[in-house]
């Protein structure tokens, strides 16, 4: 950590908003005007809309993450967590990955922590569930699913086989529907290389408490998405919750019970709970309460945006929707980050700040290779697209939205190669415990107990060793 007498702009979080806001600030800032410090427990930003494709092997996992130090060379990057904020002293407490926590003074503060998985106290969920918020989870899910196929192909125990080939996904929003679509596609391709595993042997279940899936694209396209998944053999259970999943025994509240080794949890997100320790004004669901200028209510030096912020949706409110708030998606996060960066510079220089206003442009979702749904908003007209064209629109939009030209080119290269090469279906499960095999080879042999005579006394050799030890 460097010390500086220049004003410090502290960005808490290096996700979508944190990365783009820091880039915007650095671009607008005069030389030497301030120091931009970004604190995040990871040294990279994850482009979450690509996680389902990374889980299916359509994109290399390295290409869905953006290294912060490379993209923000003029910023100070600290790998750690901001645990508390003292607003009176303008000091943040940073807990690094190793070592003691320390205090970091700041002059301006940006809260961009994002969201975490929204979970409930369901028995067995913590032990059995797999989330889809990070690239590590996407890699883990891919390896886990392919390992289940390996297990089912090699076992003679029918109960083990049935449990290994049952995959339960909880949550029918973008993350859940896209992930089950991509993973089912991958499993279908992988089954071609197994002697004792066929797609008909697998069971995929999508569970949601709502009465529809993909609510972001509207009821008609949501119904199409449900019918499409069901045509591929996916069982969709709506208005259904999960009561427990202890040891992989999944109990749904509609009376259905199944044994599954795979449980993917994508049932929504919630603001990062650490926000409660920052002393900031929070909304009813734990989001930081901000104005239309993305400034935290009651402050003139703190801004927030993205999934951890309660941002007024001015476009919807002007259209007559009362108490409308911006939904937590990449479309708003990108645009909020730019306005936030401009407002930080304006606030630092004492200039008027701009309002954030963005009308929804629609939504796109991929449901596997060559399959998708899209809703494009053009004024008062909504254009609904499904099938292969919607899938192209999904890839086109996110291919342009992923940060940096480096990642755009790499992602497009992955897609191009996939047109000519078959999908990789190799499980690298040992990545979870890479040192296990070496440890087994190198661990010391157990020391034998001292030899005892039949009378319970040390033998002559033991006496001689004892005498040498004393000497």
Coordinates of C-alpha atoms in Angstrom, one line a residue:
X1 CA 0.0 0.0 0.0
X2 CA 1.4 3.3 -1.0
X3 CA 1.1 6.5 1.0
X4 CA 0.0 9.7 -0.7
X5 CA -1.0 13.2 0.2
X6 CA -3.3 13.4 -2.7
X7 CA -7.1 12.8 -2.1
X8 CA -7.9 9.1 -2.1
X9 CA -10.9 7.7 -3.9
X10 CA -11.6 4.3 -2.3
X11 CA -13.5 1.8 -4.4
X12 CA -14.8 -1.1 -2.3
X13 CA -15.3 -4.0 -4.7
X14 CA -13.7 -4.8 -8.0
X15 CA -16.7 -6.3 -9.8
X16 CA -18.6 -4.9 -12.7
X17 CA -19.4 -1.5 -11.1
X18 CA -16.0 -1.2 -9.3
X19 CA -14.0 -2.0 -12.4
X20 CA -15.9 0.3 -14.8
X21 CA -16.3 3.1 -12.2
X22 CA -12.5 3.1 -11.5
X23 CA -11.7 3.1 -15.3
X24 CA -14.1 6.0 -15.8
X25 CA -12.6 8.0 -12.9
X26 CA -9.0 7.4 -14.1
X27 CA -10.0 8.4 -17.6
X28 CA -11.6 11.7 -16.5
X29 CA -9.1 12.6 -13.8
X30 CA -6.3 15.0 -14.3
X31 CA -2.7 13.8 -13.7
X32 CA -2.0 13.7 -10.0
X33 CA -5.5 14.9 -9.0
X34 CA -6.2 11.9 -6.8
X35 CA -5.3 8.3 -5.9
X36 CA -7.7 5.6 -6.9
X37 CA -7.6 2.5 -4.6
X38 CA -9.6 -0.6 -5.4
X39 CA -10.1 -3.2 -2.6
X40 CA -11.4 -6.7 -3.4
X41 CA -10.7 -10.2 -2.1
X42 CA -10.1 -11.3 -5.7
X43 CA -7.6 -9.8 -8.1
X44 CA -10.0 -10.1 -11.0
X45 CA -13.5 -9.1 -12.1
X46 CA -15.9 -11.9 -13.2
X47 CA -18.3 -11.4 -16.1
X48 CA -21.1 -13.4 -14.6
X49 CA -23.4 -13.7 -17.7
X50 CA -20.8 -16.0 -19.2
X51 CA -20.7 -18.4 -16.2
X52 CA -23.2 -20.9 -17.7
X53 CA -21.1 -21.1 -20.9
X54 CA -18.0 -21.5 -18.8
X55 CA -19.7 -24.3 -16.8
X56 CA -20.6 -26.1 -20.1
X57 CA -17.1 -25.7 -21.6
X58 CA -18.2 -23.3 -24.4
X59 CA -15.8 -20.6 -23.1
X60 CA -12.5 -21.0 -21.3
X61 CA -12.9 -20.0 -17.7
X62 CA -9.9 -17.7 -17.9
X63 CA -11.6 -15.7 -20.6
X64 CA -14.6 -14.7 -18.4
X65 CA -12.4 -13.0 -15.8
X66 CA -10.6 -9.7 -16.2
X67 CA -7.4 -9.1 -14.1
X68 CA -7.8 -5.8 -12.2
X69 CA -4.1 -4.9 -12.2
X70 CA -3.8 -5.2 -16.0
X71 CA -7.0 -3.2 -16.7
X72 CA -6.3 -0.6 -14.0
X73 CA -2.5 0.0 -14.2
X74 CA -2.8 3.5 -12.8
X75 CA -4.9 2.4 -9.8
X76 CA -3.7 1.0 -6.5
X77 CA -5.1 -2.6 -6.2
X78 CA -5.3 -4.1 -2.7
X79 CA -6.3 -7.8 -2.3
X80 CA -8.4 -8.0 0.8
X81 CA -11.7 -7.0 2.4
X82 CA -13.0 -3.8 3.8
X83 CA -14.5 -4.9 7.1
X84 CA -15.6 -1.6 8.7
X85 CA -15.9 2.1 7.7
X86 CA -15.5 5.0 10.1
X87 CA -17.4 7.8 8.5
X88 CA -16.5 10.4 11.1
X89 CA -12.7 9.8 10.6
X90 CA -13.1 8.8 6.9
X91 CA -11.1 5.6 7.6
X92 CA -11.7 2.1 6.3
X93 CA -10.4 -1.0 8.0
X94 CA -8.8 -3.4 5.4
X95 CA -8.3 -7.1 6.2
X96 CA -5.6 -8.4 3.7
X97 CA -5.4 -12.0 2.7
X98 CA -2.6 -12.5 5.2
X99 CA -1.4 -10.4 8.1
X100 CA -3.0 -8.0 10.4
X101 CA -5.8 -5.6 9.4
X102 CA -4.9 -2.0 8.9
X103 CA -6.6 1.4 8.5
X104 CA -6.8 3.1 5.2
X105 CA -7.8 6.8 5.1
X106 CA -10.0 8.0 2.2
X107 CA -11.6 11.2 1.0
X108 CA -14.2 9.8 -1.4
X109 CA -15.9 6.4 -1.2
X110 CA -17.5 4.1 -3.8
X111 CA -19.5 1.1 -2.6
X112 CA -19.5 -1.6 -5.3
X113 CA -19.6 -4.9 -3.3
X114 CA -22.3 -6.5 -5.6
X115 CA -24.5 -9.3 -4.3
X116 CA -24.2 -12.8 -2.9
X117 CA -26.4 -15.8 -3.3
X118 CA -29.8 -15.5 -1.5
X119 CA -30.2 -18.6 0.6
X120 CA -32.6 -19.9 3.2
X121 CA -32.1 -22.1 6.3
X122 CA -32.8 -25.4 4.4
X123 CA -31.3 -28.5 6.0
X124 CA -28.4 -29.8 3.9
X125 CA -28.2 -26.8 1.6
X126 CA -24.8 -25.5 2.8
X127 CA -23.3 -29.0 2.5
X128 CA -24.8 -30.0 -0.8
X129 CA -25.5 -26.8 -2.8
X130 CA -23.4 -25.4 -5.6
X131 CA -23.7 -21.7 -6.4
X132 CA -23.2 -19.8 -9.6
X133 CA -21.8 -16.5 -8.6
X134 CA -18.1 -17.0 -9.4
X135 CA -15.9 -18.6 -12.0
X136 CA -14.6 -21.1 -9.4
X137 CA -18.2 -22.4 -8.9
X138 CA -18.6 -22.7 -12.7
X139 CA -15.4 -24.7 -13.0
X140 CA -16.4 -26.8 -10.0
X141 CA -19.9 -27.5 -11.4
X142 CA -18.5 -28.6 -14.8
X143 CA -16.0 -31.0 -13.2
X144 CA -18.6 -32.3 -10.8
X145 CA -21.2 -33.1 -13.5
X146 CA -18.6 -34.9 -15.6
X147 CA -17.4 -36.8 -12.5
X148 CA -21.0 -38.0 -12.0
X149 CA -21.0 -39.5 -15.5
X150 CA -17.7 -41.2 -14.8
X151 CA -19.1 -42.6 -11.6
X152 CA -22.3 -43.8 -13.2
X153 CA -20.5 -45.4 -16.1
X154 CA -18.2 -47.5 -13.8
X155 CA -20.5 -48.6 -11.0
X156 CA -22.7 -51.6 -10.7
X157 CA -24.8 -50.2 -7.9
X158 CA -28.1 -49.0 -9.4
X159 CA -28.8 -46.7 -6.5
X160 CA -25.4 -45.0 -6.8
X161 CA -25.9 -44.7 -10.5
X162 CA -29.4 -43.2 -10.2
X163 CA -28.2 -40.6 -7.7
X164 CA -25.2 -39.7 -9.8
X165 CA -27.3 -39.1 -12.9
X166 CA -29.9 -36.9 -11.1
X167 CA -29.3 -33.1 -11.4
X168 CA -31.5 -30.6 -9.4
X169 CA -31.4 -26.9 -10.2
X170 CA -33.3 -24.5 -7.9
X171 CA -34.1 -21.1 -9.4
X172 CA -35.7 -20.4 -12.7
X173 CA -34.3 -16.9 -13.4
X174 CA -31.6 -16.1 -15.9
X175 CA -28.9 -18.0 -13.9
X176 CA -30.9 -21.1 -13.3
X177 CA -32.5 -21.5 -16.8
X178 CA -29.3 -20.7 -18.6
X179 CA -27.2 -23.0 -16.5
X180 CA -29.5 -26.0 -16.7
X181 CA -29.7 -25.4 -20.5
X182 CA -26.0 -25.3 -20.9
X183 CA -25.2 -28.2 -18.6
X184 CA -27.9 -30.4 -20.1
X185 CA -26.3 -29.7 -23.5
X186 CA -22.9 -30.6 -22.2
X187 CA -24.1 -33.8 -20.5
X188 CA -25.9 -34.8 -23.7
X189 CA -22.7 -34.4 -25.7
X190 CA -20.6 -36.2 -23.1
X191 CA -22.9 -39.2 -23.0
X192 CA -21.9 -40.1 -26.5
X193 CA -18.5 -41.1 -25.2
X194 CA -19.7 -43.4 -22.4
X195 CA -20.6 -47.1 -22.9
X196 CA -23.1 -47.4 -20.0
X197 CA -24.5 -43.8 -19.8
X198 CA -27.2 -42.4 -22.2
X199 CA -29.1 -39.2 -22.0
X200 CA -32.3 -41.1 -21.2
X201 CA -30.6 -42.4 -18.0
X202 CA -30.2 -38.8 -16.7
X203 CA -32.8 -36.8 -14.9
X204 CA -32.7 -33.0 -14.8
X205 CA -35.1 -31.0 -12.6
X206 CA -35.7 -27.3 -12.5
X207 CA -37.5 -26.0 -9.4
X208 CA -38.9 -22.5 -8.7
X209 CA -41.3 -21.1 -6.2
X210 CA -42.6 -18.6 -8.9
X211 CA -45.3 -19.5 -11.4
X212 CA -43.0 -19.0 -14.4
X213 CA -39.4 -19.1 -15.4
X214 CA -37.3 -16.3 -17.1
X215 CA -39.6 -13.5 -15.8
X216 CA -37.1 -10.9 -17.2
X217 CA -38.2 -11.7 -20.8
X218 CA -41.9 -11.7 -20.2
X219 CA -44.6 -14.4 -19.8
X220 CA -44.8 -15.6 -23.4
X221 CA -41.1 -16.1 -23.9
X222 CA -40.9 -17.6 -20.4
X223 CA -43.6 -20.1 -21.3
X224 CA -41.6 -20.9 -24.5
X225 CA -38.4 -21.4 -22.5
X226 CA -40.3 -23.8 -20.2
X227 CA -41.7 -25.8 -23.1
X228 CA -38.3 -25.9 -24.8
X229 CA -36.6 -27.2 -21.7
X230 CA -39.3 -29.8 -21.2
X231 CA -38.9 -30.9 -24.9
X232 CA -35.3 -31.8 -24.0
X233 CA -36.4 -33.9 -21.1
X234 CA -36.0 -31.3 -18.3
X235 CA -38.7 -31.6 -15.6
X236 CA -39.9 -28.1 -14.6
X237 CA -41.7 -27.7 -11.3
X238 CA -43.2 -24.3 -10.7
X239 CA -44.8 -23.0 -7.5
X240 CA -42.6 -25.5 -5.8
X241 CA -40.0 -25.1 -3.0
X242 CA -37.4 -27.3 -1.5
X243 CA -37.8 -28.4 2.1
X244 CA -34.5 -30.2 2.6
X245 CA -31.6 -31.9 0.8
X246 CA -29.7 -33.7 3.6
X247 CA -27.1 -36.1 2.1
X248 CA -28.5 -35.4 -1.4
X249 CA -32.0 -36.6 -0.5
X250 CA -34.0 -33.7 -2.0
X251 CA -37.5 -33.2 -0.6
X252 CA -39.8 -30.8 -2.5
X253 CA -42.9 -29.3 -1.0
X254 CA -45.0 -30.8 -3.8
X255 CA -44.4 -34.3 -2.3
X256 CA -41.7 -35.3 -4.7
X257 CA -38.5 -36.8 -3.3
X258 CA -35.4 -37.7 -5.3
X259 CA -31.8 -38.6 -4.5
X260 CA -29.3 -36.4 -6.3
X261 CA -25.5 -35.9 -6.0
X262 CA -25.9 -32.5 -7.8
X263 CA -27.8 -29.6 -6.4
X264 CA -27.3 -26.2 -8.1
X265 CA -28.7 -23.2 -6.2
X266 CA -29.5 -20.1 -8.3
X267 CA -32.6 -18.8 -6.4
X268 CA -31.8 -15.1 -6.5
X269 CA -29.3 -12.8 -4.9
X270 CA -29.1 -10.4 -2.0
X271 CA -26.9 -7.5 -1.1
X272 CA -23.6 -8.3 0.5
X273 CA -24.3 -8.6 4.2
X274 CA -21.1 -6.8 5.2
X275 CA -23.0 -3.6 4.2
X276 CA -24.7 -3.7 7.6
X277 CA -21.3 -3.0 9.3
X278 CA -20.6 0.1 7.2
X279 CA -23.1 2.4 9.0
X280 CA -24.7 3.4 5.7
X281 CA -28.5 4.0 5.2
X282 CA -30.0 0.8 3.9
X283 CA -33.3 0.0 2.2
X284 CA -35.8 -2.6 3.4
X285 CA -33.9 -5.4 1.6
X286 CA -30.4 -4.4 2.7
X287 CA -29.4 -2.3 -0.3
X288 CA -27.5 1.0 0.1
X289 CA -30.1 3.8 -0.2
X290 CA -29.0 6.2 -3.0
X291 CA -30.4 9.2 -4.8
X292 CA -30.9 9.4 -8.6
X293 CA -27.3 10.8 -8.6
X294 CA -26.1 7.5 -7.2
X295 CA -25.0 9.4 -4.1
X296 CA -25.7 7.7 -0.8
X297 CA -28.5 9.4 1.0
X298 CA -27.3 11.9 3.6
X299 CA -23.7 12.1 2.4
X300 CA -21.8 14.2 -0.1
X301 CA -18.7 11.9 -0.5
X302 CA -20.1 8.4 -0.8
X303 CA -21.6 6.8 -4.0
X304 CA -23.0 3.3 -4.6
X305 CA -24.3 1.4 -7.6
X306 CA -25.0 -2.0 -9.0
X307 CA -26.4 -5.0 -7.1
X308 CA -25.7 -3.6 -3.6
X309 CA -27.5 -0.3 -4.3
X310 CA -31.2 0.7 -4.2
X311 CA -31.2 3.1 -7.2
X312 CA -34.4 4.9 -8.3
X313 CA -35.5 3.9 -11.8
X314 CA -36.2 7.4 -13.1
X315 CA -37.3 6.2 -16.5
X316 CA -40.0 3.9 -15.0
X317 CA -41.1 6.6 -12.6
X318 CA -41.5 9.1 -15.3
X319 CA -43.7 6.5 -17.1
X320 CA -45.9 6.4 -14.0
X321 CA -44.5 3.5 -12.1
X322 CA -44.3 4.5 -8.4
X323 CA -41.4 3.4 -6.2
X324 CA -39.6 1.7 -9.1
X325 CA -36.0 0.6 -8.5
X326 CA -33.4 -0.5 -11.0
X327 CA -33.2 -4.3 -11.3
X328 CA -29.8 -6.0 -10.5
X329 CA -28.5 -6.8 -14.0
X330 CA -25.5 -6.1 -16.1
X331 CA -27.4 -3.6 -18.3
X332 CA -27.9 -1.2 -15.4
X333 CA -24.6 -1.9 -13.7
X334 CA -22.5 -0.9 -16.8
X335 CA -24.4 2.4 -17.3
X336 CA -24.5 3.2 -13.6
X337 CA -20.8 2.8 -13.3
X338 CA -20.2 5.4 -16.0
X339 CA -22.5 7.9 -14.4
X340 CA -21.0 7.2 -11.0
X341 CA -17.5 7.8 -12.2
X342 CA -18.5 11.1 -13.8
X343 CA -20.3 12.1 -10.6
X344 CA -17.3 11.3 -8.4
X345 CA -15.1 13.6 -10.5
X346 CA -17.8 16.3 -10.5
X347 CA -18.2 16.0 -6.7
X348 CA -14.5 16.2 -6.2
X349 CA -14.3 19.4 -8.2
X350 CA -17.4 20.9 -6.8
X351 CA -19.5 20.7 -10.0
X352 CA -23.1 19.7 -10.4
X353 CA -23.7 15.9 -10.7
X354 CA -25.9 14.2 -13.3
X355 CA -28.9 11.9 -12.7
X356 CA -28.9 8.3 -13.6
X357 CA -31.7 7.5 -16.0
X358 CA -31.9 4.5 -18.3
X359 CA -34.9 2.9 -20.0
X360 CA -34.9 -0.9 -20.1
X361 CA -33.6 -2.1 -23.5
X362 CA -34.8 -5.7 -23.1
X363 CA -33.2 -8.9 -22.1
X364 CA -31.5 -11.9 -23.8
X365 CA -30.9 -15.5 -22.5
X366 CA -29.2 -18.5 -23.9
X367 CA -30.6 -22.0 -23.2
X368 CA -27.8 -24.0 -24.7
X369 CA -26.1 -24.2 -28.1
X370 CA -28.2 -22.5 -30.8
X371 CA -31.1 -22.0 -28.4
X372 CA -32.3 -18.8 -26.7
X373 CA -34.9 -16.2 -26.1
X374 CA -34.7 -12.4 -26.5
X375 CA -37.0 -9.4 -25.8
X376 CA -35.9 -6.1 -27.4
X377 CA -37.6 -2.9 -26.3
X378 CA -37.8 -0.1 -28.9
X379 CA -39.8 2.7 -27.6
X380 CA -43.2 1.3 -26.8
X381 CA -42.7 -1.7 -29.0
X382 CA -41.4 -5.0 -27.7
X383 CA -39.8 -7.4 -30.2
X384 CA -39.9 -11.0 -29.0
X385 CA -37.4 -13.5 -30.6
X386 CA -36.8 -17.1 -29.9
X387 CA -34.6 -20.0 -31.1
X388 CA -31.4 -19.7 -33.0
X389 CA -31.7 -15.9 -33.8
X390 CA -32.2 -15.1 -30.2
X391 CA -29.1 -17.2 -29.3
X392 CA -27.1 -15.1 -31.8
X393 CA -28.5 -11.9 -30.2
X394 CA -27.5 -13.3 -26.8
X395 CA -24.0 -13.9 -27.9
X396 CA -23.7 -10.7 -29.8
X397 CA -24.9 -8.6 -26.9
X398 CA -22.6 -10.2 -24.3
X399 CA -19.7 -10.5 -26.6
X400 CA -19.8 -6.7 -26.9
X401 CA -20.5 -6.1 -23.2
X402 CA -17.7 -8.2 -21.8
X403 CA -14.9 -5.7 -20.6
X404 CA -11.7 -5.1 -22.6
X405 CA -10.9 -5.9 -26.2
X406 CA -8.6 -8.6 -24.9
X407 CA -11.5 -10.6 -23.5
X408 CA -13.8 -9.9 -26.4
X409 CA -11.4 -11.3 -28.9
X410 CA -10.6 -14.4 -26.7
X411 CA -14.3 -15.1 -26.2
X412 CA -15.1 -14.8 -29.9
X413 CA -12.1 -17.1 -30.6
X414 CA -13.5 -19.7 -28.3
X415 CA -16.8 -19.5 -30.0
X416 CA -15.2 -19.7 -33.5
X417 CA -13.1 -22.7 -32.6
X418 CA -16.2 -24.5 -31.2
X419 CA -17.7 -24.3 -34.6
X420 CA -15.0 -26.6 -36.0
X421 CA -13.9 -28.6 -32.9
X422 CA -15.9 -30.9 -30.7
X423 CA -16.7 -29.9 -27.1
X424 CA -14.2 -30.9 -24.4
X425 CA -15.7 -33.4 -22.0
X426 CA -12.7 -33.9 -19.7
X427 CA -13.2 -33.7 -15.9
X428 CA -10.4 -32.1 -14.0
X429 CA -11.8 -33.0 -10.6
X430 CA -8.3 -33.3 -9.0
X431 CA -8.0 -29.5 -9.4
X432 CA -10.1 -29.2 -6.2
X433 CA -7.4 -31.0 -4.2
X434 CA -4.2 -30.8 -6.4
X435 CA -1.8 -31.7 -3.6
X436 CA -3.6 -34.8 -2.4
X437 CA -1.8 -37.3 -4.7
X438 CA 1.6 -35.8 -3.9
X439 CA 0.8 -35.8 -0.1
X440 CA -0.1 -39.5 -0.3
X441 CA 3.3 -40.2 -2.0
X442 CA 5.4 -38.0 0.3
X443 CA 3.8 -38.4 3.7
X444 CA 6.0 -40.0 6.3
X445 CA 5.5 -43.6 7.3
X446 CA 4.0 -44.1 10.8
X447 CA 6.7 -44.7 13.4
X448 CA 6.7 -48.2 14.8
X449 CA 6.0 -48.6 18.5
X450 CA 9.0 -49.6 20.7
X451 CA 9.4 -53.3 20.7
X452 CA 8.3 -54.9 23.9
X453 CA 9.4 -58.2 25.4
X454 CA 6.9 -60.7 26.4
X455 CA 7.2 -59.6 30.0
X456 CA 6.3 -56.1 29.0
X457 CA 9.9 -54.8 29.3
X458 CA 12.0 -53.3 26.6
X459 CA 14.2 -55.9 24.8
X460 CA 18.0 -55.7 24.7
X461 CA 18.1 -53.6 21.6
X462 CA 15.7 -51.1 23.1
X463 CA 17.9 -50.9 26.3
X464 CA 21.0 -50.3 24.1
X465 CA 19.2 -47.5 22.3
X466 CA 18.1 -45.9 25.5
X467 CA 21.7 -46.0 26.8
X468 CA 22.9 -44.3 23.7
X469 CA 20.2 -41.6 24.0
X470 CA 21.3 -40.9 27.5
X471 CA 24.9 -40.6 26.5

